């Protein structure tokens, strides 16, 4: 029996080549895209889950109240972690974590490495498997370091790394460390990345801040014991907070801050490690959202859904052509169950073939996919036996539903009615039309999303950020030289170059440079019996001129005034914090006797990403703090030549450093990676959704035109024009697109409105986005069916009337 099913299935598919090919193409492409997008989604969802103790590890964050509302931070003081270990029950392990670059020297090699400064428990908490050296507690000694396999190769080549002595620059001095352990390279799904790991006690600022509760500059992770709830951490740390943050709490009450729902002004809470990659700290709260991941998986599902709708629609449309076959089979004794399995076998065959082709396509396109979507997915992520079993089970279920519904309809047809070749298909048409409405509704939804995403992305790219981003080059000040001395040497090297206009430096970059590093510094101070919080930026001379910041009042730092090293330049947002009529009368207070006067105010500029409002910032010049980035303003012509000049000059200033320069507009564009990924994904999904919808629409239009051939001939004989007949055949399709538009537009508007809430600076959500999406879908649908209908309308009516 099964052999007979296979044989008849093969003949039927070959007989209807057009529909077989269209179904196979649609399903193959849909499965390929669904596989790739699903891999990307599951890759993101697997972040940090490779750690054996991932479910028990949490990141500590603090929440406090100020007059403007709640504030949140993950930066902590050095004495907090030991206090948590001593005073808080249920903590199995804990570690401080500070990520910053370190200059590492071995022989003639001098390399800037991504370093983490952690406590001894770090490698007992997190799973970074050791390859060589100490397998247990590798940071037990403060003189030992842990390096990755890739770092070992960069430093030592084929030599044995264990036991080698290297120097790390700390506070301007080379200190010796011994390589005690080599671990595997960081997994791609790790939020904690490093090339070398060093004990926290050896960090440059540790000795000066180990007892200072006011210096917050690092993260803390804790591992909870069994049956210890994260919610207990807040209660367990309240006495610790009251003992060590009493002054801060008193200041908050004095300044008019309101307590939270628990009546607290300061508290500590825990963020699960597995949520860290999806967490944002905005508006005083921690928000964990996997919406982007679910969006990727949702697009994969919608693409596959549209392809399945195509299959159902074409199967239903083809049912009218197989009525006599069904009637004959029933006359010869075929039972409904046998007919069902016959037609379902055809569906299963097409699906299995399409899945096979889809897998091949996904393998061929995975490299391009990884490049476009900036992901490190691999098939290894889904090649586990459980995943393969679930995948095959999913295909079987989809096939049973998608192929089973048309098969069930055809198997229930009456014998006599089938033999006559006539059937009332109004019910089937309703199902078909509903599916087409849903199909084009999804396409319109994705087109509207694409238009809004593109517009928002263009808006952010072209927005005036308040500084010169086209002519300014930034690069990390790597190397052992003092950063201020290195900049002065660079000025000397480029002094005779007419294309170099200004040179300066700061301790933070604007946007994301090629080193991928981004940081911020904040501090609070007492001003006239209230606390003011501000972002802090250490700068060098000419910073304002280099970035073309607009000076509103006062002046910039000047070499002519030695006192400027004890002055501050602020932005307008910071000036409002002071509340003074003349902001130049204000000052930054570090103590009762140490005050830095405000000497100038610059117009607000976007020193953070555009998903944040402009916050207060204070610029100071202090040789006590290093500069980490150089800025060079170049002439608007010969940008490439100027780039090479700066690169060559820096090679002479710091020959052992790698030049990682990029213009600020490139840095700013890198901050839009999330938006670019979403836009690319939605755009690709929209194109594919429309293409798949058109495949189904084209196939159905072929069948409908064939079914109405005699009607077309009669209408032409009695005088109908080609235009009238074309309109008659296309109006039903356009009506379905119109219904799709009416359903999809409100849904798209709501989704886009919610998404734009994430941005304080955004476009206006114009109705034209949705009108354009509907018109585009209508035009594409018209073009899809228009060619075939016009051809049918032009056909000789005599030939049409002969058609049975």
CSV table of N, CA, C and O in Angstrom, one decimal, residues 36 357-369 379:
chain,number,residue,atom,x,y,z
A,36,UNK,N,18.2,29.6,9.9
A,36,UNK,CA,19.2,30.6,10.2
A,36,UNK,C,18.8,31.6,11.3
A,36,UNK,O,19.5,31.8,12.3
A,357,UNK,N,16.4,20.7,1.0
A,357,UNK,CA,17.0,21.9,0.2
A,357,UNK,C,17.2,23.1,1.1
A,357,UNK,O,18.2,23.8,1.0
A,358,UNK,N,16.3,23.3,2.1
A,358,UNK,CA,16.4,24.4,3.0
A,358,UNK,C,17.7,24.3,3.9
A,358,UNK,O,18.4,25.3,4.1
A,359,UNK,N,17.9,23.1,4.3
A,359,UNK,CA,19.1,22.8,5.1
A,359,UNK,C,20.4,23.1,4.3
A,359,UNK,O,21.3,23.8,4.8
A,360,UNK,N,20.4,22.7,3.1
A,360,UNK,CA,21.6,22.9,2.2
A,360,UNK,C,21.7,24.4,2.0
A,360,UNK,O,22.9,25.0,2.0
A,361,UNK,N,20.6,25.2,1.7
A,361,UNK,CA,20.7,26.6,1.5
A,361,UNK,C,21.3,27.3,2.7
A,361,UNK,O,22.1,28.2,2.7
A,362,UNK,N,20.8,26.9,3.9
A,362,UNK,CA,21.2,27.5,5.2
A,362,UNK,C,22.7,27.3,5.4
A,362,UNK,O,23.4,28.1,5.9
A,363,UNK,N,23.2,26.1,5.0
A,363,UNK,CA,24.6,25.8,5.1
A,363,UNK,C,25.5,26.7,4.2
A,363,UNK,O,26.5,27.2,4.6
A,364,UNK,N,25.0,26.9,3.0
A,364,UNK,CA,25.7,27.7,2.0
A,364,UNK,C,25.7,29.2,2.4
A,364,UNK,O,26.6,29.9,2.1
A,365,UNK,N,24.6,29.6,3.1
A,365,UNK,CA,24.5,31.1,3.4
A,365,UNK,C,24.9,31.5,4.8
A,365,UNK,O,24.8,32.6,5.2
A,366,UNK,N,25.4,30.5,5.6
A,366,UNK,CA,25.6,30.8,7.0
A,366,UNK,C,26.7,31.9,7.2
A,366,UNK,O,26.6,32.7,8.1
A,367,UNK,N,27.7,31.8,6.4
A,367,UNK,CA,28.8,32.8,6.5
A,367,UNK,C,28.3,34.2,6.2
A,367,UNK,O,28.6,35.2,6.9
A,368,UNK,N,27.5,34.4,5.1
A,368,UNK,CA,27.0,35.7,4.8
A,368,UNK,C,26.0,36.1,5.9
A,368,UNK,O,26.0,37.3,6.3
A,369,UNK,N,25.2,35.2,6.4
A,369,UNK,CA,24.3,35.5,7.5
A,369,UNK,C,25.0,36.0,8.7
A,369,UNK,O,24.6,37.0,9.4
A,379,UNK,N,26.2,25.7,13.4
A,379,UNK,CA,25.3,24.6,13.4
A,379,UNK,C,25.5,23.7,14.6
A,379,UNK,O,24.6,22.9,15.0
